[in-house]
Short mmCIF file of C-alpha atoms in Angstrom, two decimals:
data_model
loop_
_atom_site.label_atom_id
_atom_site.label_comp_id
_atom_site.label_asym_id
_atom_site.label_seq_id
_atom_site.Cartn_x
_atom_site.Cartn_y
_atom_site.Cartn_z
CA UNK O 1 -221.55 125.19 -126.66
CA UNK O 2 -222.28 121.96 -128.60
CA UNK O 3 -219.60 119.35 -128.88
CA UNK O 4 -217.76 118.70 -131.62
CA UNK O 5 -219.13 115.75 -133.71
CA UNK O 6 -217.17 112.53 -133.16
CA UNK O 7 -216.89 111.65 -136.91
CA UNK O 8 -214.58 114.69 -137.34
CA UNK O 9 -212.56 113.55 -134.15
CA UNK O 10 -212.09 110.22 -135.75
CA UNK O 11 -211.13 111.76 -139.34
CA UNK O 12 -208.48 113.92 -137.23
CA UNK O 13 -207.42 110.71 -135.70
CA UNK O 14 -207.07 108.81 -138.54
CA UNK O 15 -204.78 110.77 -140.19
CA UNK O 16 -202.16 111.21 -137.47
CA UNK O 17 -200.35 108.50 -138.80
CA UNK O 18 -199.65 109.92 -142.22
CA UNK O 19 -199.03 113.71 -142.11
CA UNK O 20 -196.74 115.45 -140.42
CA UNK O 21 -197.36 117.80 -137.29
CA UNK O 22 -197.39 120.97 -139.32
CA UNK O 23 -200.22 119.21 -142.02
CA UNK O 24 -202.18 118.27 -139.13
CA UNK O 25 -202.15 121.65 -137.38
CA UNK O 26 -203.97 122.21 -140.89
CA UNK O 27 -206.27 119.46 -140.55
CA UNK O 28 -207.63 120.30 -137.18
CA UNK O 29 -208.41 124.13 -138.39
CA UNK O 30 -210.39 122.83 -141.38
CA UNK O 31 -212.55 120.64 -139.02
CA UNK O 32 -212.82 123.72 -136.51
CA UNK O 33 -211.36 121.20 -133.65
CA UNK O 34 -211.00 122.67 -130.35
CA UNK O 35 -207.88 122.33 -127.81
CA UNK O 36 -210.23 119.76 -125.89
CA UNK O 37 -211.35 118.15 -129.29
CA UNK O 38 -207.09 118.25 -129.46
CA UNK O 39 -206.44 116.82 -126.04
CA UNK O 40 -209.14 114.94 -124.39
CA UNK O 41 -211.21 114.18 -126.83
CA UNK O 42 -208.20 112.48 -128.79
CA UNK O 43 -206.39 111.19 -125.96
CA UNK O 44 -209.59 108.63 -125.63
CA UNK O 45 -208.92 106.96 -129.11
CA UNK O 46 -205.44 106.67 -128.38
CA UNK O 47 -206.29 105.07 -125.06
CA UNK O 48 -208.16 102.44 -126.84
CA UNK O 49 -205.80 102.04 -129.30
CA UNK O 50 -203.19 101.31 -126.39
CA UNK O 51 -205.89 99.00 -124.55
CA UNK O 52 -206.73 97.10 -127.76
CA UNK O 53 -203.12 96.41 -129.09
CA UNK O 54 -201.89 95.54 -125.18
CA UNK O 55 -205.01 92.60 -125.03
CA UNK O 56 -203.97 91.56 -128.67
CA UNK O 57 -200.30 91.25 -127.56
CA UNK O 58 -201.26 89.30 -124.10
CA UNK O 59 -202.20 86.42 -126.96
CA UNK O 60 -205.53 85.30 -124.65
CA UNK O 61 -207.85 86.69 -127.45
CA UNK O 62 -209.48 84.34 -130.22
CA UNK O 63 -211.52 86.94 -131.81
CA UNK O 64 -211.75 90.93 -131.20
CA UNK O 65 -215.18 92.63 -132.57
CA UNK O 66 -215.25 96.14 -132.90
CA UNK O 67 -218.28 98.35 -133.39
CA UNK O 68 -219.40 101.21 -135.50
CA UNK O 69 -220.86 103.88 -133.19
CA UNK O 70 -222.19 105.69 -136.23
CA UNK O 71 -224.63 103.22 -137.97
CA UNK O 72 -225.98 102.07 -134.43
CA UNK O 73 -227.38 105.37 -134.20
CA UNK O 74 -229.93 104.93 -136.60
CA UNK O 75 -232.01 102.63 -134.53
CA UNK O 76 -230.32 104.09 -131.37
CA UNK O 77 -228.69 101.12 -130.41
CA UNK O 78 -226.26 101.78 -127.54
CA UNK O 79 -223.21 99.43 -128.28
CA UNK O 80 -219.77 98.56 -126.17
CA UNK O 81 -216.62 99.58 -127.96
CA UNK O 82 -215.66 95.92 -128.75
CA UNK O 83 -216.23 92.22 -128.45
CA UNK O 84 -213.62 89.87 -127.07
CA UNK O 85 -213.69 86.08 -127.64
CA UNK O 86 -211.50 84.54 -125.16
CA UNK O 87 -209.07 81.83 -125.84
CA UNK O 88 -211.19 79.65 -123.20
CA UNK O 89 -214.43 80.88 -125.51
CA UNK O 90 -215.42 83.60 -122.70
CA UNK O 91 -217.48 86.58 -124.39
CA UNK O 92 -216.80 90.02 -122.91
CA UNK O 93 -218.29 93.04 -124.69
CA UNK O 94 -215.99 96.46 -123.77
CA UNK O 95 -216.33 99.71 -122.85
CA UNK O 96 -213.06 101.64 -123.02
CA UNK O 97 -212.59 104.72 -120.56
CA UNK O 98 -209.80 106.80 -119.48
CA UNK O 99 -210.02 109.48 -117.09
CA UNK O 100 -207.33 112.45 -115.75
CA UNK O 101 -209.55 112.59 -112.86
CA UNK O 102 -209.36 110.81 -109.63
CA UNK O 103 -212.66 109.17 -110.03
CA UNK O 104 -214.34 107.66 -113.29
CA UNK O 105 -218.35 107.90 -112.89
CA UNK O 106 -220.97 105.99 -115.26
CA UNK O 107 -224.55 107.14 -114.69
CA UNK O 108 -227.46 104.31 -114.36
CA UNK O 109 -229.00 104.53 -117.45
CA UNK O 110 -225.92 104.73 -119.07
CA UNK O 111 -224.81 101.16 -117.20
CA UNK O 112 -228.14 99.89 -117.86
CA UNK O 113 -228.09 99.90 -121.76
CA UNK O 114 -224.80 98.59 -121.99
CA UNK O 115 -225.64 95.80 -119.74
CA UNK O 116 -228.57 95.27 -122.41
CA UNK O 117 -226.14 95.45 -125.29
CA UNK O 118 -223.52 92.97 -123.56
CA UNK O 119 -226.90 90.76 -123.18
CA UNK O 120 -228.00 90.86 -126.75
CA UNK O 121 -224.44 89.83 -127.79
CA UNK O 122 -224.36 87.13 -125.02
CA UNK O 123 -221.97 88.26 -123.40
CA UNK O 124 -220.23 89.39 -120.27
CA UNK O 125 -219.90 93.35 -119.61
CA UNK O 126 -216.70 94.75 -118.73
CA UNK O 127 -214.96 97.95 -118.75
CA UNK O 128 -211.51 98.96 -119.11
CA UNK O 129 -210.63 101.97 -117.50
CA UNK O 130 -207.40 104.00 -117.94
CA UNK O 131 -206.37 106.01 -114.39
CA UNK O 132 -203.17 107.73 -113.70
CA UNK O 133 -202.14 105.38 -116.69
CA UNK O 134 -203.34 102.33 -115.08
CA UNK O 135 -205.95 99.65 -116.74
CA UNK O 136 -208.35 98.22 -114.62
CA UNK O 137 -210.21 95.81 -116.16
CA UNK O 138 -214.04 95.44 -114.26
CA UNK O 139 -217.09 93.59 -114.20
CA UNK O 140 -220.24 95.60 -114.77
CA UNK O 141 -221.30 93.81 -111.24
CA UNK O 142 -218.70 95.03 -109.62
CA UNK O 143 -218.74 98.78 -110.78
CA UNK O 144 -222.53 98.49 -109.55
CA UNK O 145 -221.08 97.30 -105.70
CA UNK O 146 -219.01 100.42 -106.20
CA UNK O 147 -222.32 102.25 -106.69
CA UNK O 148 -220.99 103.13 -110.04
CA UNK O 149 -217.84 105.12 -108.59
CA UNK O 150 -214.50 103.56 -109.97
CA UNK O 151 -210.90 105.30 -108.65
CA UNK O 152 -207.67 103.64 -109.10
CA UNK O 153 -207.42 101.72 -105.16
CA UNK O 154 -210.21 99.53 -107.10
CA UNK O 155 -207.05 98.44 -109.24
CA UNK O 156 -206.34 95.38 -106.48
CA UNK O 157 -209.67 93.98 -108.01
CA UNK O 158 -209.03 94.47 -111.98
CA UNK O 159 -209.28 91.56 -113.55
CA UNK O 160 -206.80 91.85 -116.53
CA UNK O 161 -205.52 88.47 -116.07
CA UNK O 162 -208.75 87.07 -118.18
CA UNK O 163 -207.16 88.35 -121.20
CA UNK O 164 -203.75 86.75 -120.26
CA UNK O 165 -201.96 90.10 -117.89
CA UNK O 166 -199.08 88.60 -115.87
CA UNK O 167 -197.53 90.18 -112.96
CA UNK O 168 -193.80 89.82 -111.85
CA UNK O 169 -191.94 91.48 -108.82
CA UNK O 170 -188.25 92.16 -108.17
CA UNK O 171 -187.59 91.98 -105.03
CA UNK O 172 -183.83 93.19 -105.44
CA UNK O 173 -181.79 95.59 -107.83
CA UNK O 174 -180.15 95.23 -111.28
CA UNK O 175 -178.00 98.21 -112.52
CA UNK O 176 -178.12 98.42 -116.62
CA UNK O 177 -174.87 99.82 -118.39
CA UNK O 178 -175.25 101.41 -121.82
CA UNK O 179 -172.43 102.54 -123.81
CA UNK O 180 -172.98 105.09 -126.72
CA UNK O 181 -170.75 106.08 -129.90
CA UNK O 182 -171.24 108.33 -132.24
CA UNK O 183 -169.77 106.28 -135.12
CA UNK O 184 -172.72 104.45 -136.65
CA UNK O 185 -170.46 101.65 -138.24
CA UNK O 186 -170.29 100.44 -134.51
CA UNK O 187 -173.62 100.59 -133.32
CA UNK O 188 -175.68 97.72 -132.67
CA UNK O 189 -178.85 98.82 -133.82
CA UNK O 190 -180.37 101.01 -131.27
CA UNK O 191 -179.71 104.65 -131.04
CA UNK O 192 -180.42 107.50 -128.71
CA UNK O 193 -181.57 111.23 -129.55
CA UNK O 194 -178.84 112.68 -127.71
CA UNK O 195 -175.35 110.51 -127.56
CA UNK O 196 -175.45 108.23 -130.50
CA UNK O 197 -175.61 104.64 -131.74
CA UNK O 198 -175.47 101.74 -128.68
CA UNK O 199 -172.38 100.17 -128.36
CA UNK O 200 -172.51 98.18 -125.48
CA UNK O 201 -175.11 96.87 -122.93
CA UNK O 202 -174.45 95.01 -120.11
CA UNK O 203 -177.03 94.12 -116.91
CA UNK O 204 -175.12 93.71 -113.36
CA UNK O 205 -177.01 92.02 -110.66
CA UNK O 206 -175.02 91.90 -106.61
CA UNK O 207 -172.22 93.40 -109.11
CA UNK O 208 -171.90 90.70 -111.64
CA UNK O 209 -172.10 91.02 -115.49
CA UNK O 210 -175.27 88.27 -116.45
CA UNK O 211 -176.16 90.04 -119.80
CA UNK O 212 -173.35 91.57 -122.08
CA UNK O 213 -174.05 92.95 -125.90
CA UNK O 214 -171.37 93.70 -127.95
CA UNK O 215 -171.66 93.76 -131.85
CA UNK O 216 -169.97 90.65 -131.95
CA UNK O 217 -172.75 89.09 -129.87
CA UNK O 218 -175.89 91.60 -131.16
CA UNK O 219 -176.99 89.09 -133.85
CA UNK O 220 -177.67 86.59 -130.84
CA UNK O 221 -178.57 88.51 -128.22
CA UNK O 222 -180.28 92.13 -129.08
CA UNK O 223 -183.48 91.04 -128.30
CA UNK O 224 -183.10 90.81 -124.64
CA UNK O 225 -182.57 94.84 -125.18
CA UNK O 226 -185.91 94.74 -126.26
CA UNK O 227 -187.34 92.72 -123.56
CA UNK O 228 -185.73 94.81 -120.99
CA UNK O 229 -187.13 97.89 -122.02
CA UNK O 230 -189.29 98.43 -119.73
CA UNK O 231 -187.43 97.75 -116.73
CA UNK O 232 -185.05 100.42 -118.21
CA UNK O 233 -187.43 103.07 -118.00
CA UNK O 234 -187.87 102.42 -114.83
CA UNK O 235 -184.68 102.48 -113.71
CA UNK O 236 -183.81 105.97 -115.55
CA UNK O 237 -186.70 107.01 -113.35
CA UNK O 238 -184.85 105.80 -110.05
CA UNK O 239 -181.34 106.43 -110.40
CA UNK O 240 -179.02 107.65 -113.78
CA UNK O 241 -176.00 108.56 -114.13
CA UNK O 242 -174.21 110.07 -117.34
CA UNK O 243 -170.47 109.75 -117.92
CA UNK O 244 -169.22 111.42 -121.14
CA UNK O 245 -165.91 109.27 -121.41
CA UNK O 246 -164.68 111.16 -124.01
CA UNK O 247 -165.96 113.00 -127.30
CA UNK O 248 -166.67 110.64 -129.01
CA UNK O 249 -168.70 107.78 -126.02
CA UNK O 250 -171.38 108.41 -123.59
CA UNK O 251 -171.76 105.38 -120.46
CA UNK O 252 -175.12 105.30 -119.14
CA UNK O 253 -175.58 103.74 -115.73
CA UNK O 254 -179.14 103.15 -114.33
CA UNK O 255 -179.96 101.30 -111.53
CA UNK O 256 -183.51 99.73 -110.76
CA UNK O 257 -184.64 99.87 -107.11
CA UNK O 258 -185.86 96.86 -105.05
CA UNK O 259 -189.17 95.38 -104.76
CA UNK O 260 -190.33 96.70 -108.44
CA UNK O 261 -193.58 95.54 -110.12
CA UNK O 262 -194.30 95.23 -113.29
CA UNK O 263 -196.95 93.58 -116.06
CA UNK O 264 -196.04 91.30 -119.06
CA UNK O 265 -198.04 93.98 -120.92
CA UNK O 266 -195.41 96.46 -119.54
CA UNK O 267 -192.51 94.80 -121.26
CA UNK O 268 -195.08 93.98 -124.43
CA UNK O 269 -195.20 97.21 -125.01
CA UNK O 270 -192.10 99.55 -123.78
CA UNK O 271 -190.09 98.85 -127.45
CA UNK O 272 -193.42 100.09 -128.98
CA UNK O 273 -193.20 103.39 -127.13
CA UNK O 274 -189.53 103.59 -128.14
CA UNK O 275 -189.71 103.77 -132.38
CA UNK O 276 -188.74 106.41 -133.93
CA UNK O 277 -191.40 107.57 -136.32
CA UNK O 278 -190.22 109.70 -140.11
CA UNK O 279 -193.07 112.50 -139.37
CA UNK O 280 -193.26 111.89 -135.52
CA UNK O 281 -190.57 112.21 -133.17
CA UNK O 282 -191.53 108.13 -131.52
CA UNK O 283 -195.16 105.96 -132.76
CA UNK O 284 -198.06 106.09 -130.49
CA UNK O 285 -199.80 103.09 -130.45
CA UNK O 286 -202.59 104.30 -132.76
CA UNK O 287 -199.84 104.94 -135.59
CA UNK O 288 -198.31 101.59 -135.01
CA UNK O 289 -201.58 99.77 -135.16
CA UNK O 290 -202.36 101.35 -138.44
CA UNK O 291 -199.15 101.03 -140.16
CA UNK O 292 -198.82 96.89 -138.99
CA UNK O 293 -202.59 95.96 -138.86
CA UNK O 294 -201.89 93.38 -141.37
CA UNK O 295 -198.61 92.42 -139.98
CA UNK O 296 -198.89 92.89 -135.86
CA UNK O 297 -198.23 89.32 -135.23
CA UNK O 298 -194.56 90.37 -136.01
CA UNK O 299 -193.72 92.36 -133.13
CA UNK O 300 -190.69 93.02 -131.10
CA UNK O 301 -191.26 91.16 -127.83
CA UNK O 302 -193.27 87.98 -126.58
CA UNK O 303 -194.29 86.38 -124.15
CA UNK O 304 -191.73 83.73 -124.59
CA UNK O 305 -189.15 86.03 -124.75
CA UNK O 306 -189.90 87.97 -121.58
CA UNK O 307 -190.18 85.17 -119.49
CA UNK O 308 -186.46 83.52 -121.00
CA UNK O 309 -185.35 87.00 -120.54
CA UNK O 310 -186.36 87.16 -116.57
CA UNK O 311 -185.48 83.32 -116.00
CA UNK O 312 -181.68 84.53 -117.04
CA UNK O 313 -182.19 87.26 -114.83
CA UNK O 314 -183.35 85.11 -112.31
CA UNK O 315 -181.07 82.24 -112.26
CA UNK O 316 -178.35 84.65 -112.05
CA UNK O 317 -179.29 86.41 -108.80
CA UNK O 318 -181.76 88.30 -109.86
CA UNK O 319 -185.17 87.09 -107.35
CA UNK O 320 -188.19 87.55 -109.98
CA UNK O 321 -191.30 86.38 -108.66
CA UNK O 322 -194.78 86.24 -110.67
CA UNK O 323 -198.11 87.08 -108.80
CA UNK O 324 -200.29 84.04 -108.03
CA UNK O 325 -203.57 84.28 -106.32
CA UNK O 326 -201.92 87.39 -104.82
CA UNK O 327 -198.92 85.24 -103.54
CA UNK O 328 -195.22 85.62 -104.60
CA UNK O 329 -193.92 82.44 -106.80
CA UNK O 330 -189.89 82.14 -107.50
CA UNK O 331 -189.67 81.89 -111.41
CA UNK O 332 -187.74 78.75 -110.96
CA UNK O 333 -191.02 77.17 -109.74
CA UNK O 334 -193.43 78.01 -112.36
CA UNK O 335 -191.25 77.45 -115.55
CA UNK O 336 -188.54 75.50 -116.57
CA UNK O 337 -184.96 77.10 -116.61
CA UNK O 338 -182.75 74.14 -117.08
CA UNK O 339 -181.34 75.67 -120.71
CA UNK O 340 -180.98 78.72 -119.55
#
């Protein structure tokens, strides 16, 4: 059966963003798309979409080049998906793959002419590959060593942190209190699908309160909400607990387990995931991209901010260390947490 041109995959795409789920249900007849066209096929652009806007956040990136597949076709030109410049002036052209399988193949020839692309652009060749929802980030030398055979225990070798990925562990618990109303007037300017408008947040680490929201205090404080997204994610994944206090408020307890990992791009992009959209129920990342492009240095969460978030965290019992050179560092000895 022949495959479904990419132009119409890329039309479909395009116009997730502005038409609701019923009008695109219409779209995707007209174009004759397939469930794989649907699924698969589309789950690739999103995955770039993710990779690309997760590298722009990092803030290591001078320049990002993209390329048209469809022009580079009449002279058959085989191309990488993008360009990066490099703060430090490194150039890495990018292939971007993600995979539901265990293993992510590339064939010889294949390698070979985008090693002769990344050449003509004078650059370095890389690829960034998406398994079980995990970016590596790999030389083209080193997929060769790996005769060309990627799976996700190559992940201890991905080499994100050249376009600014940070790792952090916490190597003990923090329990996360969340108190919902259903009176808007007393929200604080997050809301959930199911119990309401957030009244009060609080973070308890050994059983102390070191972070407490209010709406007296959300003009000050609400970002650190944001920041701490993603480590509330994970801890709704490791331990919740729902306490309807009375008809009106719903408490929230969720408590992270020890020794967690996780990236700055983790916490870069967790609020992202967390939007709700007017057509979609939340943004992907390829809606957000299209409806900010011209305003994405605006976002929600920085760098800055994660790392004055954790240094509270850490300087009130909470033991945060980044990975360096595959050692553990203390916060306290990498940044400066006097005025915190």
């Amino acid at each position: 059966m022949t495959s479904t041109p990419m132009e119409k995959i890329k039309a479909y795409h395009s116009m997730k963003p502005f038409i609701s789920e019923q009008d695109l249900e219409q779209v995707a007849n007209m174009l004759s798309l397939n469930a794989i066209d649907r699924t698969k096929r589309i789950e690739g652009k999103e995955a770039e979409f993710e990779f690309l806007l997760m590298c722009h956040l990092l803030g290591n990136l001078k320049d990002i080049v993209a390329f048209e597949e469809g022009f580079s076709r009449l002279t058959n030109t085989v191309t990488t998906d993008v360009l990066f410049i490099t703060k430090d002036d490194r150039r890495l052209a990018i292939e971007i793959k993600s995979t539901e399988k265990q293993t992510w193949k590339i064939t010889n020839t294949v390698l070979n002419d985008k090693e002769n692309f990344a050449e003509l652009m004078n650059a370095e060749l890389y690829f960034a590959i998406r398994i079980k929802n995990y970016w590596l980030f790999l030389s083209s030398t080193y997929v060769r060593q790996k005769q060309n055979k990627i799976t996700i225990q190559d992940l201890i070798n991905s080499e994100l942190h050249i376009l600014g990925e940070q790792t952090f562990i916490f190597l003990n618990s923090l329990t996360i209190k969340s108190t919902y109303i259903t009176d808007g007037d007393k929200g604080i300017g997050i809301t959930h699908p199911d119990y309401g408008f957030l009244n009060r947040y609080s973070v308890e680490i050994n059983q102390k309160n070191v972070l407490k929201i209010s709406p007296s205090s959300k003009d000050k404080l609400l970002a650190y909400t944001f920041a701490l997204e993603a480590v509330q994610d994970s801890a709704s994944n490791h331990s919740q607990e729902i306490k309807k206090l009375d008809t009106h408020k719903t408490l929230i307890i969720e408590t992270l387990n020890t020794n967690c990992s996780f990236n700055l791009s983790h916490f870069l992009l967790a609020p992202i995931r967390h939007l709700t959209h007017e057509l979609h129920d939340n943004y992907d990342f390829t809606t957000y991209v299209t409806e900010n492009i011209d305003d994405l240095r605006k976002v929600f969460v920085n760098k800055n901010l994660v790392i004055r978030t954790l240094g509270i965290l850490h300087k009130n019992g909470l033991n945060v260390n980044e990975v360096i050179n595959n050692d553990l560092t203390p916060l306290d000895r990498i940044y400066d947490l006097t005025d915190l």
